Amino acid sequence: MGAVELSKGKYKIYHILGKKIGCTTNIQKRVVEEQGFKPGEYEVIFETDDIKEAAKAERQLQKDLGYKVDIKPYDKLFKKPMSKKVNVTEQTTTFAISKKDIDGRFLGDLKWETIYGSVDINATDKIEWILDNVKTSMYNNNRCYVYNKAMHEAGPFQTFDKPSKEVGIGIMEFDLIRDWAEKRGIYDKGDAKTQYIKLQEESGELAKALLKDDQAEVIDAIGDMVVVLTNLAHMRGISIEQCIGSAYEVISKRTGSMINGTFVKDA
């Protein structure tokens, strides 16, 4: 591709040095607000009013500069089909289309609400995450779905004005779990033994998810186990925060080495 003459236009090709080449119609929202980069940390290298020209330039620049090349051109992502239906439950979002037929044209510009917040399919990486994680409905082969919790915790759906859940679980989240359990009578009507049985059930779900290499189910099972452990600790008159703090106090001083994939502490 020859030298690109910069001109003003609706579609803007931006470059985040060392990170990516992308295309958007809204630099402020896509690059600054959603990805957290400030002016000076990115540059707009091409603008045009022609979406096909923008799509071609984006992929060529990705290739020329050694970045991952988008699977689908930008101009193929946002063409809406005649009818797009989404059914949302507490756990899943189901699309009225088969897994083999769902694509960027169907997903582009879709918006919906889940219990975890709003979903706005306004970027290529969000579309690619859904396409990589969507599953065929067990009830209808012409329907497919994603898990809401896994989707909201996935990188493309995180915004930089919110702390990433991968950094650590905040005290407030444990409080919310305890408040949830209190309102549902779990502390009044349950006991530590039943919570332990529940923990073993969730452990089995985690084992199945690991064997199937199902990342969404792994996330769901680990989250459920954290909830159960939070409640179990509360029923024993302690807090999950105390347990984590106590464990870390021990392991922070522990030395050892990895042997056959397992950390073995020094004698």
Short mmCIF file of C-alpha atoms in Angstrom, two decimals:
data_model
loop_
_atom_site.label_atom_id
_atom_site.label_comp_id
_atom_site.label_asym_id
_atom_site.label_seq_id
_atom_site.Cartn_x
_atom_site.Cartn_y
_atom_site.Cartn_z
CA MET A 1 0.00 0.00 0.00
CA GLY A 2 1.40 3.38 -0.96
CA ALA A 3 1.52 6.50 1.18
CA VAL A 4 -1.90 7.42 2.54
CA GLU A 5 -2.97 11.03 2.22
CA LEU A 6 -4.71 12.17 5.42
CA SER A 7 -8.10 13.76 4.82
CA LYS A 8 -11.10 14.40 7.01
CA GLY A 9 -13.82 11.80 6.95
CA LYS A 10 -16.39 9.83 8.95
CA TYR A 11 -14.30 6.66 9.23
CA LYS A 12 -11.02 7.09 11.10
CA ILE A 13 -8.10 4.66 11.11
CA TYR A 14 -6.21 5.04 14.39
CA HIS A 15 -2.86 3.69 15.52
CA ILE A 16 -2.04 2.88 19.15
CA LEU A 17 1.71 2.42 18.98
CA GLY A 18 2.75 -1.13 19.72
CA LYS A 19 -0.87 -2.18 20.31
CA LYS A 20 -3.13 -2.12 17.28
CA ILE A 21 -4.55 -0.49 14.20
CA GLY A 22 -8.30 0.08 14.42
CA CYS A 23 -11.20 1.79 12.70
CA THR A 24 -13.97 3.81 14.32
CA THR A 25 -16.36 6.67 13.73
CA ASN A 26 -15.88 8.02 17.26
CA ILE A 27 -12.29 8.38 18.50
CA GLN A 28 -13.29 9.89 21.84
CA LYS A 29 -15.60 7.03 22.77
CA ARG A 30 -13.71 4.10 21.24
CA VAL A 31 -10.08 5.01 21.95
CA VAL A 32 -10.18 7.43 24.88
CA GLU A 33 -13.19 6.32 26.94
CA GLU A 34 -13.33 2.59 26.18
CA GLN A 35 -9.66 1.76 25.71
CA GLY A 36 -8.23 4.37 28.07
CA PHE A 37 -5.66 6.00 25.80
CA LYS A 38 -5.04 9.73 26.03
CA PRO A 39 -4.26 12.15 23.18
CA GLY A 40 -0.61 11.69 22.36
CA GLU A 41 -0.79 7.94 22.99
CA TYR A 42 -2.53 7.35 19.67
CA GLU A 43 -2.71 8.94 16.25
CA VAL A 44 -5.31 9.10 13.50
CA ILE A 45 -3.48 8.09 10.34
CA PHE A 46 -6.27 7.97 7.79
CA GLU A 47 -9.81 9.33 7.41
CA THR A 48 -12.42 8.80 4.73
CA ASP A 49 -16.17 8.92 4.15
CA ASP A 50 -16.00 5.65 2.19
CA ILE A 51 -16.47 2.65 4.49
CA LYS A 52 -15.02 0.23 1.93
CA GLU A 53 -11.92 2.38 1.57
CA ALA A 54 -11.61 2.54 5.36
CA ALA A 55 -11.93 -1.24 5.67
CA LYS A 56 -9.28 -1.82 3.02
CA ALA A 57 -6.90 0.71 4.57
CA GLU A 58 -7.34 -0.73 8.09
CA ARG A 59 -6.47 -4.29 7.06
CA GLN A 60 -3.58 -3.21 4.85
CA LEU A 61 -2.06 -1.07 7.60
CA GLN A 62 -2.51 -3.90 10.12
CA LYS A 63 -0.59 -6.16 7.76
CA ASP A 64 2.09 -3.60 6.88
CA LEU A 65 2.79 -2.71 10.53
CA GLY A 66 2.79 -6.29 11.79
CA TYR A 67 -0.44 -6.26 13.80
CA LYS A 68 -3.19 -8.88 13.94
CA VAL A 69 -5.34 -8.53 10.83
CA ASP A 70 -9.08 -8.45 11.50
CA ILE A 71 -10.90 -11.60 10.44
CA LYS A 72 -13.70 -9.61 8.84
CA PRO A 73 -13.26 -6.26 7.10
CA TYR A 74 -14.75 -3.28 8.91
CA ASP A 75 -17.37 -2.71 6.22
CA LYS A 76 -18.73 -6.25 6.73
CA LEU A 77 -19.26 -5.83 10.48
CA PHE A 78 -22.02 -3.27 10.63
CA LYS A 79 -24.48 -4.25 7.93
CA LYS A 80 -27.72 -5.09 9.71
CA PRO A 81 -29.90 -7.95 8.53
CA MET A 82 -33.60 -7.35 8.15
CA SER A 83 -34.46 -8.77 11.57
CA LYS A 84 -32.25 -9.25 14.62
CA LYS A 85 -33.73 -10.66 17.81
CA VAL A 86 -32.04 -11.10 21.17
CA ASN A 87 -33.51 -12.92 24.17
CA VAL A 88 -31.89 -12.13 27.51
CA THR A 89 -32.18 -14.18 30.71
CA GLU A 90 -30.25 -13.84 33.95
CA GLN A 91 -27.53 -16.22 32.74
CA THR A 92 -27.49 -15.99 28.95
CA THR A 93 -28.10 -13.88 25.88
CA THR A 94 -29.63 -15.90 23.04
CA PHE A 95 -29.49 -14.79 19.41
CA ALA A 96 -32.21 -15.74 16.92
CA ILE A 97 -29.71 -17.19 14.46
CA SER A 98 -27.67 -20.39 14.24
CA LYS A 99 -24.06 -20.60 15.37
CA LYS A 100 -22.88 -21.25 11.81
CA ASP A 101 -24.72 -18.20 10.45
CA ILE A 102 -24.04 -15.59 13.13
CA ASP A 103 -21.49 -13.01 12.00
CA GLY A 104 -20.50 -9.37 12.29
CA ARG A 105 -23.35 -8.27 10.07
CA PHE A 106 -25.83 -9.70 12.56
CA LEU A 107 -24.03 -8.50 15.69
CA GLY A 108 -22.92 -5.05 14.52
CA ASP A 109 -24.53 -2.18 16.47
CA LEU A 110 -26.70 -4.50 18.59
CA LYS A 111 -27.48 -3.19 22.07
CA TRP A 112 -29.15 -4.93 25.01
CA GLU A 113 -29.28 -5.01 28.80
CA THR A 114 -28.25 -7.81 31.17
CA ILE A 115 -28.14 -7.96 34.96
CA TYR A 116 -24.45 -7.06 34.68
CA GLY A 117 -25.05 -3.89 32.68
CA SER A 118 -25.44 -2.61 29.13
CA VAL A 119 -23.98 -4.33 26.08
CA ASP A 120 -23.12 -2.26 23.01
CA ILE A 121 -21.59 -4.15 20.09
CA ASN A 122 -19.71 -1.21 18.65
CA ALA A 123 -16.26 -2.67 18.01
CA THR A 124 -14.56 -5.49 16.14
CA ASP A 125 -13.01 -7.15 19.21
CA LYS A 126 -16.43 -7.47 20.88
CA ILE A 127 -17.82 -9.17 17.79
CA GLU A 128 -14.84 -11.51 17.63
CA TRP A 129 -15.24 -12.47 21.31
CA ILE A 130 -18.88 -13.42 20.77
CA LEU A 131 -18.07 -15.40 17.63
CA ASP A 132 -15.34 -17.28 19.53
CA ASN A 133 -17.56 -18.07 22.54
CA VAL A 134 -21.08 -18.52 21.18
CA LYS A 135 -22.71 -21.93 21.69
CA THR A 136 -25.57 -23.71 19.94
CA SER A 137 -28.78 -23.82 21.95
CA MET A 138 -29.67 -27.28 23.23
CA TYR A 139 -33.32 -26.53 22.49
CA ASN A 140 -33.07 -25.10 18.97
CA ASN A 141 -30.24 -25.52 16.47
CA ASN A 142 -31.27 -22.22 14.88
CA ARG A 143 -30.46 -20.35 18.09
CA CYS A 144 -27.13 -19.69 19.79
CA TYR A 145 -26.11 -18.03 23.04
CA VAL A 146 -23.33 -16.61 25.20
CA TYR A 147 -23.00 -16.50 28.98
CA ASN A 148 -23.65 -12.97 30.26
CA LYS A 149 -21.21 -13.12 33.16
CA ALA A 150 -18.32 -14.35 31.03
CA MET A 151 -19.09 -11.75 28.38
CA HIS A 152 -19.08 -8.82 30.79
CA GLU A 153 -15.82 -9.99 32.36
CA ALA A 154 -14.09 -10.45 29.00
CA GLY A 155 -11.46 -7.90 28.00
CA PRO A 156 -13.28 -6.34 25.03
CA PHE A 157 -16.27 -5.50 27.24
CA GLN A 158 -14.23 -3.88 30.02
CA THR A 159 -13.86 -0.10 30.14
CA PHE A 160 -10.85 1.64 31.60
CA ASP A 161 -12.89 3.82 33.95
CA LYS A 162 -13.79 0.67 35.91
CA PRO A 163 -11.22 -1.44 37.77
CA SER A 164 -10.65 -4.80 36.13
CA LYS A 165 -11.99 -7.75 38.09
CA GLU A 166 -8.72 -9.53 37.32
CA VAL A 167 -6.88 -7.08 39.59
CA GLY A 168 -8.66 -8.40 42.66
CA ILE A 169 -12.04 -8.75 44.34
CA GLY A 170 -13.07 -5.67 46.25
CA ILE A 171 -14.42 -5.75 49.78
CA MET A 172 -17.67 -4.31 48.48
CA GLU A 173 -18.27 -7.37 46.30
CA PHE A 174 -17.99 -9.71 49.28
CA ASP A 175 -20.43 -7.44 51.13
CA LEU A 176 -22.83 -7.69 48.20
CA ILE A 177 -22.61 -11.49 48.30
CA ARG A 178 -23.38 -11.52 52.02
CA ASP A 179 -26.23 -9.07 51.56
CA TRP A 180 -27.63 -11.25 48.77
CA ALA A 181 -27.45 -14.37 50.98
CA GLU A 182 -28.98 -12.56 53.95
CA LYS A 183 -32.00 -11.41 51.95
CA ARG A 184 -32.63 -14.94 50.70
CA GLY A 185 -32.53 -16.53 54.13
CA ILE A 186 -29.42 -18.58 53.44
CA TYR A 187 -27.85 -17.65 56.77
CA ASP A 188 -31.06 -18.22 58.74
CA LYS A 189 -32.15 -21.50 57.16
CA GLY A 190 -28.88 -23.00 55.95
CA ASP A 191 -25.77 -24.20 57.74
CA ALA A 192 -22.08 -24.70 57.10
CA LYS A 193 -22.48 -28.39 56.28
CA THR A 194 -24.96 -27.73 53.46
CA GLN A 195 -22.68 -25.02 52.12
CA TYR A 196 -19.81 -27.51 52.10
CA ILE A 197 -21.93 -29.94 50.08
CA LYS A 198 -22.73 -27.10 47.70
CA LEU A 199 -19.01 -26.36 47.40
CA GLN A 200 -18.34 -29.95 46.35
CA GLU A 201 -21.07 -29.70 43.72
CA GLU A 202 -19.51 -26.55 42.29
CA SER A 203 -16.08 -28.20 42.43
CA GLY A 204 -17.48 -30.96 40.24
CA GLU A 205 -18.80 -28.37 37.80
CA LEU A 206 -15.34 -26.82 37.65
CA ALA A 207 -13.77 -30.21 36.97
CA LYS A 208 -16.17 -30.82 34.07
CA ALA A 209 -15.49 -27.35 32.66
CA LEU A 210 -11.73 -27.91 32.80
CA LEU A 211 -12.02 -31.27 31.08
CA LYS A 212 -14.16 -29.70 28.34
CA ASP A 213 -11.84 -26.67 28.15
CA ASP A 214 -14.95 -24.47 28.44
CA GLN A 215 -13.65 -21.10 29.60
CA ALA A 216 -17.09 -19.59 30.20
CA GLU A 217 -18.07 -22.51 32.43
CA VAL A 218 -14.72 -22.30 34.26
CA ILE A 219 -15.39 -18.64 35.07
CA ASP A 220 -18.93 -19.45 36.19
CA ALA A 221 -17.85 -22.37 38.41
CA ILE A 222 -15.02 -20.46 40.10
CA GLY A 223 -17.35 -17.54 40.74
CA ASP A 224 -19.95 -19.85 42.28
CA MET A 225 -17.31 -21.42 44.51
CA VAL A 226 -16.23 -17.99 45.76
CA VAL A 227 -19.87 -17.22 46.61
CA VAL A 228 -20.24 -20.50 48.53
CA LEU A 229 -16.97 -19.98 50.40
CA THR A 230 -18.04 -16.45 51.33
CA ASN A 231 -21.25 -17.81 52.83
CA LEU A 232 -19.53 -20.76 54.52
CA ALA A 233 -17.06 -18.44 56.24
CA HIS A 234 -19.87 -16.15 57.41
CA MET A 235 -21.74 -19.10 58.91
CA ARG A 236 -18.63 -20.00 60.90
CA GLY A 237 -18.47 -16.51 62.35
CA ILE A 238 -15.52 -15.36 60.25
CA SER A 239 -15.17 -13.52 56.95
CA ILE A 240 -13.80 -14.62 53.61
CA GLU A 241 -11.49 -11.61 53.77
CA GLN A 242 -9.97 -12.96 57.01
CA CYS A 243 -9.43 -16.35 55.41
CA ILE A 244 -7.74 -14.88 52.35
CA GLY A 245 -5.59 -12.59 54.49
CA SER A 246 -4.53 -15.48 56.72
CA ALA A 247 -3.66 -17.68 53.75
CA TYR A 248 -1.67 -14.95 52.05
CA GLU A 249 0.23 -14.23 55.25
CA VAL A 250 1.46 -17.82 55.13
CA ILE A 251 2.17 -18.20 51.42
CA SER A 252 3.88 -14.81 51.10
CA LYS A 253 6.74 -16.19 53.20
CA ARG A 254 6.79 -19.60 51.57
CA THR A 255 9.62 -20.65 49.28
CA GLY A 256 9.85 -23.62 46.97
CA SER A 257 10.01 -24.66 43.35
CA MET A 258 7.83 -26.00 40.55
CA ILE A 259 8.09 -29.78 40.12
CA ASN A 260 6.04 -31.55 37.44
CA GLY A 261 3.64 -28.63 37.23
CA THR A 262 3.10 -28.34 41.01
CA PHE A 263 4.61 -25.86 43.47
CA VAL A 264 6.44 -27.84 46.16
CA LYS A 265 7.37 -25.83 49.23
CA ASP A 266 10.79 -26.09 50.78
CA ALA A 267 11.12 -28.31 53.83
#
